[in-house]
GROMACS .gro file of C-alpha atoms in nm:
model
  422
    1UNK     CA    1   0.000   0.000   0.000
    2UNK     CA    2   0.284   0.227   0.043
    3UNK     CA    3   0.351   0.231  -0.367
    4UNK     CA    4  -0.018   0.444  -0.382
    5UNK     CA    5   0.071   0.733  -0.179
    6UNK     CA    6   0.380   0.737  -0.331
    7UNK     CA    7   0.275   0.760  -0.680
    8UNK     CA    8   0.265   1.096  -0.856
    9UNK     CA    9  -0.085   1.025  -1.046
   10UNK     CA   10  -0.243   1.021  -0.671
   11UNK     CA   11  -0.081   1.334  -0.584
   12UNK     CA   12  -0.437   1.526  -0.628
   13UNK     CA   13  -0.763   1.441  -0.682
   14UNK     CA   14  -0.785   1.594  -1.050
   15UNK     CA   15  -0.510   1.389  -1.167
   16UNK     CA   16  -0.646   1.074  -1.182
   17UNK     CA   17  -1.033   1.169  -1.251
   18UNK     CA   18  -0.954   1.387  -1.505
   19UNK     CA   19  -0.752   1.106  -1.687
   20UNK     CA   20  -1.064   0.926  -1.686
   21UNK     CA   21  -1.309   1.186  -1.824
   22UNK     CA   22  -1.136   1.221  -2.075
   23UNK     CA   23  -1.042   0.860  -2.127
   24UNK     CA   24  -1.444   0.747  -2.080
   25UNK     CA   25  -1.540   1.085  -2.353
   26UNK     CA   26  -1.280   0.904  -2.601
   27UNK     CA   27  -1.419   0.534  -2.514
   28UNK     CA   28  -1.776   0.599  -2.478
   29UNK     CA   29  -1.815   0.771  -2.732
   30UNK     CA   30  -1.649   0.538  -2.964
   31UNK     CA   31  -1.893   0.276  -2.850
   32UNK     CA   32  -2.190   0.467  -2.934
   33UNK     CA   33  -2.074   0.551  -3.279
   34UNK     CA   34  -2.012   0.172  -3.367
   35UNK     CA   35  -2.356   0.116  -3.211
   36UNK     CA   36  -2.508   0.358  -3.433
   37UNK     CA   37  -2.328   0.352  -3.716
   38UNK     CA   38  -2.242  -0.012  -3.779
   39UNK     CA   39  -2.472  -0.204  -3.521
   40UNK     CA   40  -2.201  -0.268  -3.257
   41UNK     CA   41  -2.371  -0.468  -2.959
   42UNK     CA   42  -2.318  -0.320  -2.609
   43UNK     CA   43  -2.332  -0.443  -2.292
   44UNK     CA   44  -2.686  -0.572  -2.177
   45UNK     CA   45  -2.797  -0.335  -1.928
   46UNK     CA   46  -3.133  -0.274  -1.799
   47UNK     CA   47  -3.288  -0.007  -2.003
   48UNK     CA   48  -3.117  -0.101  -2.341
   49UNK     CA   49  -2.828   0.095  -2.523
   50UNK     CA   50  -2.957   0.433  -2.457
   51UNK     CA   51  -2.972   0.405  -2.115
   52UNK     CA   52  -2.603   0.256  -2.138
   53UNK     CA   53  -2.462   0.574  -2.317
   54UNK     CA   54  -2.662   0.792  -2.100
   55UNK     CA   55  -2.540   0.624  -1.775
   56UNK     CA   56  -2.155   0.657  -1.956
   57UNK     CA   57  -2.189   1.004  -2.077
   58UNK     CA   58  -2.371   1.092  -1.728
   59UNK     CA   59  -2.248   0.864  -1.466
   60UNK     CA   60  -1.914   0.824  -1.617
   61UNK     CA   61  -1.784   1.107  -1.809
   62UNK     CA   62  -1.916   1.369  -1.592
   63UNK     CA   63  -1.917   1.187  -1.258
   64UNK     CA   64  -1.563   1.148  -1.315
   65UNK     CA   65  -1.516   1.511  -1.350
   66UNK     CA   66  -1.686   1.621  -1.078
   67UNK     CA   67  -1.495   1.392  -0.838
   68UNK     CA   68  -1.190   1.523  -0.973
   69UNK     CA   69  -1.312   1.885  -0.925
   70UNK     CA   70  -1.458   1.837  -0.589
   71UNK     CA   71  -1.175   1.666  -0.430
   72UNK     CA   72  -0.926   1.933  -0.535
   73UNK     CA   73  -1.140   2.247  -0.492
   74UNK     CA   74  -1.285   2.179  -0.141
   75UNK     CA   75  -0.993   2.163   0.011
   76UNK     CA   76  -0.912   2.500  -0.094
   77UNK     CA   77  -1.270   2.653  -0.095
   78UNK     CA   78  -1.251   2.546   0.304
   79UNK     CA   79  -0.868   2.582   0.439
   80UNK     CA   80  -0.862   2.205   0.457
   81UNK     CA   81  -0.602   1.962   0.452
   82UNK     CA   82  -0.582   1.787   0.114
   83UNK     CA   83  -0.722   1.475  -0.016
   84UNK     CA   84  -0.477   1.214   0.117
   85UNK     CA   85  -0.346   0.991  -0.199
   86UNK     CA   86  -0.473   0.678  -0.059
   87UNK     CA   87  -0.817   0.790  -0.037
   88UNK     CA   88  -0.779   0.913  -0.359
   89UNK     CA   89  -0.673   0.574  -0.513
   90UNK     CA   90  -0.971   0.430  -0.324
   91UNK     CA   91  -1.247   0.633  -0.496
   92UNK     CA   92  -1.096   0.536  -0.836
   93UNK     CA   93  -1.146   0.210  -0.781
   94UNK     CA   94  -1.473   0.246  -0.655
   95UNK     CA   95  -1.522   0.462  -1.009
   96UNK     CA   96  -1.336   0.162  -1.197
   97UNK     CA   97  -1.534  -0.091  -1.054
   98UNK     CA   98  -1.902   0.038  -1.147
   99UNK     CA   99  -1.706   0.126  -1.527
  100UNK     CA  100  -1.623  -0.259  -1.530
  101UNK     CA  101  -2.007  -0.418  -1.400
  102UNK     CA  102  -2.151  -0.199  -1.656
  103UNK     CA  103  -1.952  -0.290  -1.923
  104UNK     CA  104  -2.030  -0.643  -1.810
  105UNK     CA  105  -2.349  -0.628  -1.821
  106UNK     CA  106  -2.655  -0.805  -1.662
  107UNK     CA  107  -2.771  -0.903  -1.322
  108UNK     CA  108  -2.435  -0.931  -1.153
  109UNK     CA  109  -2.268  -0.622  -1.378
  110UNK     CA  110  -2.635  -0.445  -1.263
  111UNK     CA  111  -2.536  -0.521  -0.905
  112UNK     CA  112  -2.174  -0.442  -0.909
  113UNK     CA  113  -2.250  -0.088  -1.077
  114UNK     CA  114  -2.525  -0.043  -0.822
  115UNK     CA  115  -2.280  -0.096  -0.507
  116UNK     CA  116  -1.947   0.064  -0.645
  117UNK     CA  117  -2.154   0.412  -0.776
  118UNK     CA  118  -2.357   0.443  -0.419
  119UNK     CA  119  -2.020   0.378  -0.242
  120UNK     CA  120  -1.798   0.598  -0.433
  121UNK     CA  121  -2.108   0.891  -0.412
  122UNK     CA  122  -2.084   0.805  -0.055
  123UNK     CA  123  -1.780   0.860   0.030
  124UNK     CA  124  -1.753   1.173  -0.143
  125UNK     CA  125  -2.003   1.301   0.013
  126UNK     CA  126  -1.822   1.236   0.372
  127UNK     CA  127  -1.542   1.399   0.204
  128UNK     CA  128  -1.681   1.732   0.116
  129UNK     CA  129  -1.993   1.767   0.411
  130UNK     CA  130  -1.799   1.826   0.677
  131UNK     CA  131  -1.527   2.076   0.524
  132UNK     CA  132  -1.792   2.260   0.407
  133UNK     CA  133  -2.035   2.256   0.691
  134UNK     CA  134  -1.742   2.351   0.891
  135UNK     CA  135  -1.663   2.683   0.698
  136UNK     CA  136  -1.856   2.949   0.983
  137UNK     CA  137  -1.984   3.145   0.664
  138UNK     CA  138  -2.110   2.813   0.483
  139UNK     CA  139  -2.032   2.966   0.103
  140UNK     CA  140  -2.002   2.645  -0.028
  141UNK     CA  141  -2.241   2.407   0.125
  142UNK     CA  142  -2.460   2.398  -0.164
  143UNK     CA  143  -2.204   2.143  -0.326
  144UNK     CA  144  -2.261   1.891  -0.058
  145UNK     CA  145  -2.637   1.948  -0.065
  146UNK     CA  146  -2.554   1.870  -0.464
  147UNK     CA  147  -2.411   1.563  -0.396
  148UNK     CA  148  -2.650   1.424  -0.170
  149UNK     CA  149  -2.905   1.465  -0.453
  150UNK     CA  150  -2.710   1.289  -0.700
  151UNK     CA  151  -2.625   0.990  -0.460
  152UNK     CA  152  -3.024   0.982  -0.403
  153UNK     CA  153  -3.091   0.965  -0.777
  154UNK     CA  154  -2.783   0.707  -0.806
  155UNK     CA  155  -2.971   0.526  -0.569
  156UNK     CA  156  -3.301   0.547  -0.723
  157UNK     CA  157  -3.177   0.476  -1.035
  158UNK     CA  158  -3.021   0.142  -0.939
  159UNK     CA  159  -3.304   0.033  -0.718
  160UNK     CA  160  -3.562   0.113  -1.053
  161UNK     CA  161  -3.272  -0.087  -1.301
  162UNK     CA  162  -3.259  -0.406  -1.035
  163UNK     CA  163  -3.615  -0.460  -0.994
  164UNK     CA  164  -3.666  -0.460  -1.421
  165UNK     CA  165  -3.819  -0.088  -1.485
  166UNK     CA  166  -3.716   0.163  -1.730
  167UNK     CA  167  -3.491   0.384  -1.533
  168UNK     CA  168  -3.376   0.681  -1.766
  169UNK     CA  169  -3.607   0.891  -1.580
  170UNK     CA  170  -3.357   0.893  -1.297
  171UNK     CA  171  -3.105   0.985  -1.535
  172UNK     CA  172  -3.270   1.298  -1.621
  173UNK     CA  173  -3.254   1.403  -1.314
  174UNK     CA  174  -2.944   1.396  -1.256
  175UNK     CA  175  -2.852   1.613  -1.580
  176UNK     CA  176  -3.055   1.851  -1.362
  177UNK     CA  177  -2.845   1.794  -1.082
  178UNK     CA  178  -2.507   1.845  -1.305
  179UNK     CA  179  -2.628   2.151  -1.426
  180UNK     CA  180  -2.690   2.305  -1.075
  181UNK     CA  181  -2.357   2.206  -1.011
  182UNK     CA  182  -2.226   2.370  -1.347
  183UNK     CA  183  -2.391   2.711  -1.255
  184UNK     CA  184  -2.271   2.658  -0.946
  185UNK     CA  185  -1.860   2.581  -1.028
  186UNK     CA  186  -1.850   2.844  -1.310
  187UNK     CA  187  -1.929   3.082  -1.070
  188UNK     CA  188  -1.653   3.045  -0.828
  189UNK     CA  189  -1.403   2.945  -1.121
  190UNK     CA  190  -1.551   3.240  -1.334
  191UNK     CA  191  -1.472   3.536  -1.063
  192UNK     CA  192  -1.066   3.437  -1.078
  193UNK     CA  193  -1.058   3.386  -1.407
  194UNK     CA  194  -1.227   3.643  -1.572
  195UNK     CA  195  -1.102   3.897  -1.383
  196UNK     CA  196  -0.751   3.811  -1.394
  197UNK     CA  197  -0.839   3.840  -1.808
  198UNK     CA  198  -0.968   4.211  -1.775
  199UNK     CA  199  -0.634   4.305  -1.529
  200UNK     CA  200  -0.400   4.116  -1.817
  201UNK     CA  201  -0.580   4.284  -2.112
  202UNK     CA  202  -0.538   4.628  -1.921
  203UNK     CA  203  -0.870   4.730  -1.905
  204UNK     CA  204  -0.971   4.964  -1.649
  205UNK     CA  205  -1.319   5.015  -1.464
  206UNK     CA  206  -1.447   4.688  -1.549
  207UNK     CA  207  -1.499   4.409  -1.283
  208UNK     CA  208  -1.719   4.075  -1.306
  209UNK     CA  209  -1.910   3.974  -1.002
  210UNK     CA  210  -2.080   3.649  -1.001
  211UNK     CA  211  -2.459   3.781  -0.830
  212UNK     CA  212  -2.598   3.515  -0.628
  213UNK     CA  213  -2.949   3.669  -0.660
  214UNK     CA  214  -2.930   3.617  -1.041
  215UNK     CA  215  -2.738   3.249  -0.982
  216UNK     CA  216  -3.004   3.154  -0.744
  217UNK     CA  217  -3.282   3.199  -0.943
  218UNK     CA  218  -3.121   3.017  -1.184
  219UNK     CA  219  -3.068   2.704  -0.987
  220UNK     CA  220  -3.441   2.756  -0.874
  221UNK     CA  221  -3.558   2.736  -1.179
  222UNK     CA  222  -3.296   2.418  -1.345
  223UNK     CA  223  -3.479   2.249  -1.019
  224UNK     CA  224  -3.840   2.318  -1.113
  225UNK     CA  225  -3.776   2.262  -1.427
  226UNK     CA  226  -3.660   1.873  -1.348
  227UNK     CA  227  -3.893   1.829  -1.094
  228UNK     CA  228  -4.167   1.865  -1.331
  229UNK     CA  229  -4.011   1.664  -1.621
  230UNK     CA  230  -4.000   1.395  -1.380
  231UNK     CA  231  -4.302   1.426  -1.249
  232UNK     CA  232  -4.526   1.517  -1.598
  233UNK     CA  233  -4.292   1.480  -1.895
  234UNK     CA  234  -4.456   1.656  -2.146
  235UNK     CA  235  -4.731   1.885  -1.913
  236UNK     CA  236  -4.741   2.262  -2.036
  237UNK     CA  237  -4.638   2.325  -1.710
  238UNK     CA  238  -4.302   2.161  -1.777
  239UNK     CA  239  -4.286   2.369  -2.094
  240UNK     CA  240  -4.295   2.685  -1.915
  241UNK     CA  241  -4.031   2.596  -1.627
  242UNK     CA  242  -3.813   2.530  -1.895
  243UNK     CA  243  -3.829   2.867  -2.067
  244UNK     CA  244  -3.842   3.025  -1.743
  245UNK     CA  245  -3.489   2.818  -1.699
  246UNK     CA  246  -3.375   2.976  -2.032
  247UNK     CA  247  -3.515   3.288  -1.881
  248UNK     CA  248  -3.302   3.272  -1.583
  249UNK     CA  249  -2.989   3.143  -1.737
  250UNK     CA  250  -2.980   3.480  -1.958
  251UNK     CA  251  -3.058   3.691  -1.704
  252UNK     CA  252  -2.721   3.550  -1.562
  253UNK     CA  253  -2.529   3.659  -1.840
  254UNK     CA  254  -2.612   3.987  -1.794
  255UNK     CA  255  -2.314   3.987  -1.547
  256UNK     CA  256  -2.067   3.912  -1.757
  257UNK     CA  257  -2.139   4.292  -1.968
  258UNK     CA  258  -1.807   4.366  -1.931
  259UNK     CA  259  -1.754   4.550  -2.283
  260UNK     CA  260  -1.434   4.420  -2.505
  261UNK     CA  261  -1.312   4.246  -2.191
  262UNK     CA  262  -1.578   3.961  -2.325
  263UNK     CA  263  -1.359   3.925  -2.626
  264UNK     CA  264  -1.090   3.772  -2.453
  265UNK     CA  265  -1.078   3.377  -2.539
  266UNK     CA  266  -1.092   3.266  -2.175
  267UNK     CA  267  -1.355   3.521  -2.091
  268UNK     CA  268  -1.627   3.411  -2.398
  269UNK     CA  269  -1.507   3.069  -2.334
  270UNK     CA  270  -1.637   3.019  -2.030
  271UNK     CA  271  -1.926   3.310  -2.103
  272UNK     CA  272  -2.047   2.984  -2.381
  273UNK     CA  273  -2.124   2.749  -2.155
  274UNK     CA  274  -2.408   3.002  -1.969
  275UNK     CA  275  -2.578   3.009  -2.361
  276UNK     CA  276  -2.586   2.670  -2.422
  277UNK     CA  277  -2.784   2.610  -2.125
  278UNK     CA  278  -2.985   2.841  -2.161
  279UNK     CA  279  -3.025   2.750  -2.543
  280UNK     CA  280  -3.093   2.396  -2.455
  281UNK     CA  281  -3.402   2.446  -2.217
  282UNK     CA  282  -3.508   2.714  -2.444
  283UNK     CA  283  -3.573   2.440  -2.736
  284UNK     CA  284  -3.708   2.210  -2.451
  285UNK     CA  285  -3.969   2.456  -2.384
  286UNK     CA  286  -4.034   2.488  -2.700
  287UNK     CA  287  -4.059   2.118  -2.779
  288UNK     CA  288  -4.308   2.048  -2.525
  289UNK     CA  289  -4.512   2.362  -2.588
  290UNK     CA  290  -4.527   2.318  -2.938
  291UNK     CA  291  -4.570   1.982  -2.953
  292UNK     CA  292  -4.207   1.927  -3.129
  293UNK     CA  293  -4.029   1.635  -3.002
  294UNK     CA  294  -3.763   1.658  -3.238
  295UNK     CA  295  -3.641   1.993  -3.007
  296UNK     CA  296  -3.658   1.771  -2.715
  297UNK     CA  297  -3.334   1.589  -2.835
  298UNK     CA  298  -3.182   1.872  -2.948
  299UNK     CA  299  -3.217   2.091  -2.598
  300UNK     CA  300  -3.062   1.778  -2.421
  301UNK     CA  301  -2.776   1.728  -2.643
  302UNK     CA  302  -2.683   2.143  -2.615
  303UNK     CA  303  -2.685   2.028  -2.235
  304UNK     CA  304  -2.452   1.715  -2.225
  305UNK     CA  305  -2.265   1.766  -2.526
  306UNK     CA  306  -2.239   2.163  -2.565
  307UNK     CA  307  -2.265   2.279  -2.200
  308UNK     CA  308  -2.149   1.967  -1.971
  309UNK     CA  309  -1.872   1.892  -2.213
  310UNK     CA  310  -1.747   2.290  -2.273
  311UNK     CA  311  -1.761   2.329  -1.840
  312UNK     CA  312  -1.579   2.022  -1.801
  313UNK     CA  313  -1.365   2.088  -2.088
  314UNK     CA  314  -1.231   2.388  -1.940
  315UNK     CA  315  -1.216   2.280  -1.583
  316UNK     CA  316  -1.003   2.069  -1.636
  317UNK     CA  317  -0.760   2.275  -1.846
  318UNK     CA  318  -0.769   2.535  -1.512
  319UNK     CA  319  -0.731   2.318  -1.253
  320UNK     CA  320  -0.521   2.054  -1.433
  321UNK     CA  321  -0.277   2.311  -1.545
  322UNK     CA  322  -0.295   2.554  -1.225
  323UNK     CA  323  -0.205   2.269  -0.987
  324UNK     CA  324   0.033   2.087  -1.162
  325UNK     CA  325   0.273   2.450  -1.114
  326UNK     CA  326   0.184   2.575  -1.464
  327UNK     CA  327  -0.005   2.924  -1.562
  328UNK     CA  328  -0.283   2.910  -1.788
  329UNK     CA  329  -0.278   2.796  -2.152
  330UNK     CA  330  -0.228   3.052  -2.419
  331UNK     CA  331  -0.259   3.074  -2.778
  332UNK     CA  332  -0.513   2.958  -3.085
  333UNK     CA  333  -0.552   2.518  -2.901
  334UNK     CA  334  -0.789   2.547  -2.629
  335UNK     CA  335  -1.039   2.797  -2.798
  336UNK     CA  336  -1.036   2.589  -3.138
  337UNK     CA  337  -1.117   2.286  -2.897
  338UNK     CA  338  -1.416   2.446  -2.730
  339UNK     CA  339  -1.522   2.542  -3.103
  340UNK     CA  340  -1.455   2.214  -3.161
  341UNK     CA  341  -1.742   2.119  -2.922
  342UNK     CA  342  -1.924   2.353  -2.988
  343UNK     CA  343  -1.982   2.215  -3.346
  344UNK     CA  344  -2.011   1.896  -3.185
  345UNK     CA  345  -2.292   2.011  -2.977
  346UNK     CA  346  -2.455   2.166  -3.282
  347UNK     CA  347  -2.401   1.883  -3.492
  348UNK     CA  348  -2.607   1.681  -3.247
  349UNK     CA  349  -2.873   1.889  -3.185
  350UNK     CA  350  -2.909   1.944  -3.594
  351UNK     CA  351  -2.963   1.579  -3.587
  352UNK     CA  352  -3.245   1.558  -3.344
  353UNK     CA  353  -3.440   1.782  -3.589
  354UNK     CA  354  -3.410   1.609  -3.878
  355UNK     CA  355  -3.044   1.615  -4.034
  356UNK     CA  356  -2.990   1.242  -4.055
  357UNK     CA  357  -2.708   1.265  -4.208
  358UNK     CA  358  -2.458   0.972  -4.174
  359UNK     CA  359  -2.137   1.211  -4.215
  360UNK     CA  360  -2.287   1.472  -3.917
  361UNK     CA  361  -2.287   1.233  -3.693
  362UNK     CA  362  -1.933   1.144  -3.783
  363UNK     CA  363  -1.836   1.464  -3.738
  364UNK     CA  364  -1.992   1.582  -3.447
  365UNK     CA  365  -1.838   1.211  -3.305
  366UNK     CA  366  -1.515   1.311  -3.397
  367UNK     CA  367  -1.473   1.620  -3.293
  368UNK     CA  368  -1.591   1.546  -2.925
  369UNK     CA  369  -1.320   1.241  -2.963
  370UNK     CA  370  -1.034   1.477  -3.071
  371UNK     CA  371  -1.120   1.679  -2.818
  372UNK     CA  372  -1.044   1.487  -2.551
  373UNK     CA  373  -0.827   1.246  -2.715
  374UNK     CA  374  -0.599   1.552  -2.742
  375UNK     CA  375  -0.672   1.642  -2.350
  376UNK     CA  376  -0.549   1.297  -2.255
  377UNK     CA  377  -0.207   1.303  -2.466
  378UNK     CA  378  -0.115   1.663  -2.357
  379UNK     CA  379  -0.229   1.584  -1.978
  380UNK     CA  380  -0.154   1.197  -1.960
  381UNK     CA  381   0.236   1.265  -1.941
  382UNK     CA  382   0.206   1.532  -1.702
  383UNK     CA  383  -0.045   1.391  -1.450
  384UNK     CA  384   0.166   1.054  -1.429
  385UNK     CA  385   0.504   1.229  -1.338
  386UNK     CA  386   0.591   1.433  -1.017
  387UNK     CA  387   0.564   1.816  -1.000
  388UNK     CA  388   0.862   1.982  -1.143
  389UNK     CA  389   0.830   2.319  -0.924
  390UNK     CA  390   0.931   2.178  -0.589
  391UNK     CA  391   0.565   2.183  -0.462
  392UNK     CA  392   0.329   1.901  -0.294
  393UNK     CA  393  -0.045   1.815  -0.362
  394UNK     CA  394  -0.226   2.044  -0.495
  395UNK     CA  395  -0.038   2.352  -0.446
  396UNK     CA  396  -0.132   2.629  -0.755
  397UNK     CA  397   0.185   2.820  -0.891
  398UNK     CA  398   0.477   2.908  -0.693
  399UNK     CA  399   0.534   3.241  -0.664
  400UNK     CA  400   0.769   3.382  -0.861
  401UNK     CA  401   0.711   3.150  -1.126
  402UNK     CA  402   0.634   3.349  -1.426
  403UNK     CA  403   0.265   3.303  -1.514
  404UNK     CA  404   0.296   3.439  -1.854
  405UNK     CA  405   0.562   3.711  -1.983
  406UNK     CA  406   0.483   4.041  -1.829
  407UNK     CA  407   0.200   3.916  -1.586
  408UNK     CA  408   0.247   3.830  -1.183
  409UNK     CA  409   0.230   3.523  -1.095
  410UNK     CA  410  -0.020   3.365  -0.861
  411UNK     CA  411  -0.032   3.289  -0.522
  412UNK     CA  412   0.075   2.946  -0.497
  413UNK     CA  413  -0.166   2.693  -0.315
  414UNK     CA  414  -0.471   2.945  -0.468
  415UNK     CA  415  -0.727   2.748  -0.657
  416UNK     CA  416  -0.859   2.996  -0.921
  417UNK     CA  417  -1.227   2.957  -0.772
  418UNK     CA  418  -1.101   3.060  -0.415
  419UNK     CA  419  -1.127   3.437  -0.509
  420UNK     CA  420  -1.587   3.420  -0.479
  421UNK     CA  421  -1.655   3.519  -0.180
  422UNK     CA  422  -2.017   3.569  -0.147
   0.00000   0.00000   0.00000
C-alpha cells in the first residue's frame, strides 16, 4: 500500500479523474458511434443501449469530473487539509469498478454498478460535508447538498434498473443535478478567471461579479424545471419551467457585460457554456409547448454535449494546469477545442431535428473524440510524473514563477475559484 501514496498520479484528486473523463469521452463515445453507425452490440444493461450511453456520458464522463473537481477544490474553498493519496486511489477504484459491472453487463454487472456508484457517491459526500459545513460562513455548502441529490438519484436509479423498470427517468434528473452544479462551479471558477483576463488585457473600470441573486434563481428554476419533467414529462407546465430556466440562465449573463473584456478567449469561453444552457431548455420549452419532439433531443444534447462537455472541458484545463505548477494555456488550441465542441454540440442537436445525415454524426463524433483524445495526450504525461516546481499536492503556482511574460504570478496553493466570496 505504500507504492499508492507514493505515486505521482495520486498526488491530487484531478489527476487521476480527469484522466478518466477524458479517457471514458474518447471510449464511450467510440462505443456509441459503432452502435449507431455499424450495429455494434453493447453491454446488456437494464434499459437497453440508450440508457447505457446515457449512464456513460452521465455517470461516467461527468461523474468522473466532478470527483476530480470536488476533491481538489474543497480543500481549498474550506482551508482544509488535502485529499490524502490513498483515499484518492480508493475512490478510483470504486469509479473503476461500477465502469467494469456496466460494461459487463446483466444481473451481476447491474449489481456491481449499483454498489461501487452508491459507495464511491458516498464517500464523497463524507469527504466534502464536513469541510464545508465547517466553513462558519457556509459559502459552499450547496455542493454537498448537490451531492446528496445525486447519490439519491444514483440510488433510485439502481433500485428502478434491479427490480426490471425503465430507469432513464432517474437519469434525467441527474442532468438537472449536473447543471446546478455547473452554474454553481462556473461561478466560483468564473470570478478568478475572468477577472484576472480584464487586469491582463489592461482594461480599467471593469470588474465581473458572479450575483448570487441572479445564480439563485437560476438554480431555482434548473430544479423546477426537473422536478416537473419527472413528475409530468410533457405537461405545459413543464414547458414553461423550462423557458423560465432559459429565462433565468440569460438573465445570468447579464453579469458578464463587461464591454471588449468579453472578447478575450478565456472570458467568452467560459461566457459559452451560460448560452448553451440556456439554449438547450429554451428548445425544450419549445418542444413540449409546441408539440415538437424533435427539439426535445436537441435541448438535451446542447446540455450534455455543448454545456457539460465545454464546463468540463475547461475545468479541467484550469485546474489541471494551475495545480500541476503551470499558468494558464495561451494561444489559438484550447479555444479551437471548445469550437470544436461547440460544433459537436450543434451537430447533435441538428440531428435531433431532422439532419440524418450519416457524415454529421461522424463529425460531431469526432470532434468530441479529438477533443479529448488531445486532452489525454497533452495531460496523460504530465499527471503521471511528479511536479517539477518543488511543490506538494495540490499547491497552484509558486510564486515567482512566471505566469505568462509580463503578468504576476499567482499565489501558490490558490485554486482559481477561491477568489468568490459571497
Amino acid at each position: 500500500m505504500d507504492l499508492v501514496p507514493r505515486s505521482p498520479l495520486f498526488l491530487c484528486g484531478f489527476r487521476p479523474f480527469f484522466l478518466l473523463t477524458a479517457l471514458t469521452a474518447v471510449i464511450a463515445t467510440a462505443a456509441w458511434g459503432g452502435f449507431l453507425l455499424g450495429g455494434m452490440p453493447l453491454p446488456a444493461v437494464p434499459g437497453g443501449p440508450i440508457v447505457w450511453h446515457a449512464h456513460e456520458m452521465i455517470l461516467g464522463f461527468a461523474l468522473a469530473a466532478l470527483v476530480g473537481f470536488l476533491l481538489t477544490a474543497t480543500p481549498e474553498f474550506s482551508g482544509t487539509e488535502p485529499v490524502r493519496p490513498g483515499v484518492v486511489a480508493t475512490l478510483v477504484l470504486l469509479w473503476l469498478g461500477a465502469r467494469l459491472g456496466w460494461l459487463y453487463g446483466g444481473a451481476v454487472g447491474a449489481w456491481a454498478t449499483a454498489v461501487f456508484e452508491v459507495a464511491l457517491l458516498a464517500a464523497l459526500l463524507a469527504i466534502v460535508a464536513p469541510r464545508v459545513l465547517a466553513d462558519p460562513e457556509r459559502r459552499h455548502t450547496a455542493f454537498a447538498w448537490a451531492v446528496l441529490a445525486l447519490l439519491l438519484v444514483v440510488i433510485a436509479f439502481h433500485w428502478e434498473a434491479l427490480h426490471g423498470r425503465y430507469p432513464m427517468r432517474w437519469l434525467l434528473v441527474a442532468s438537472g443535478v449536473l447543471m446546478t452544479l455547473i452554474v454553481l462551479a462556473m461561478s466560483r471558477v468564473s470570478m478568478r478567471i475572468v477577472n484576472d483576463e480584464i487586469e491582463r488585457a489592461g482594461i480599467s473600470g471593469t470588474e465581473y461579479l458572479a450575483r448570487p441573486p441572479r445564480r439563485n434563481l437560476a438554480i431555482l428554476c434548473i430544479g423546477l424545471y426537473t422536478a416537473a419533467e419527472f413528475a409530468a414529462p410533457l405537461h405545459p407546465v413543464s414547458g414553461w419551467l423550462a423557458l423560465a430556466a432559459a429565462a433565468a440562465l440569460l438573465n445570468l449573463t447579464n453579469d458578464w457585460h463587461i464591454g471588449r473584456a468579453l472578447r478575450q478567449p478565456w472570458v467568452w469561453m467560459l461566457y459559452s457554456v451560460y448560452w448553451l444552457i440556456a439554449l438547450g431548455f429554451a428548445a425544450m420549452g419549445i418542444a413540449i409547448l409546441g408539440g415538437m419532439p424533435g427539439w426535445l433531443g436537441a435541448g438535451r444534447h446542447l446540455l450534455l454535449v455543448g454545456a457539460l462537455g465545454v464546463a468540463v472541458y475547461l475545468v479541467m484545463n484550469i485546474a489541471g494546469r494551475i495545480h500541476s505548477g503551470l499558468p494558464l494555456e495561451r494561444g489559438i488550441v484550447l479555444p479551437l477545442a471548445v469550437l470544436m465542441l461547440l460544433t459537436a454540440a450543434g451537430m447533435r442537436a441538428a440531428m435531433a431535428l431532422g439532419w440524418h445525415f450519416q457524415m454529421t454524426l461522424i463529425a460531431s463524433l469526432l470532434c468530441w473524440s479529438l477533443v479529448f483524445g488531445w486532452y489525454l495526450l497533452r495531460f496523460g504525461p504530465l499527471f503521471l510524473r511528479p511536479r517539477e516546481d518543488g511543490q506538494e499536492g495540490c499547491a497552484g503556482v509558486a510564486a515567482g514563477t512566471p505566469a505568462q511574460i509580463g503578468e504576476p504570478a499567482q499565489p501558490a496553493g490558490e485554486l482559481p475559484a477561491q477568489a468568490a466570496r459571497e
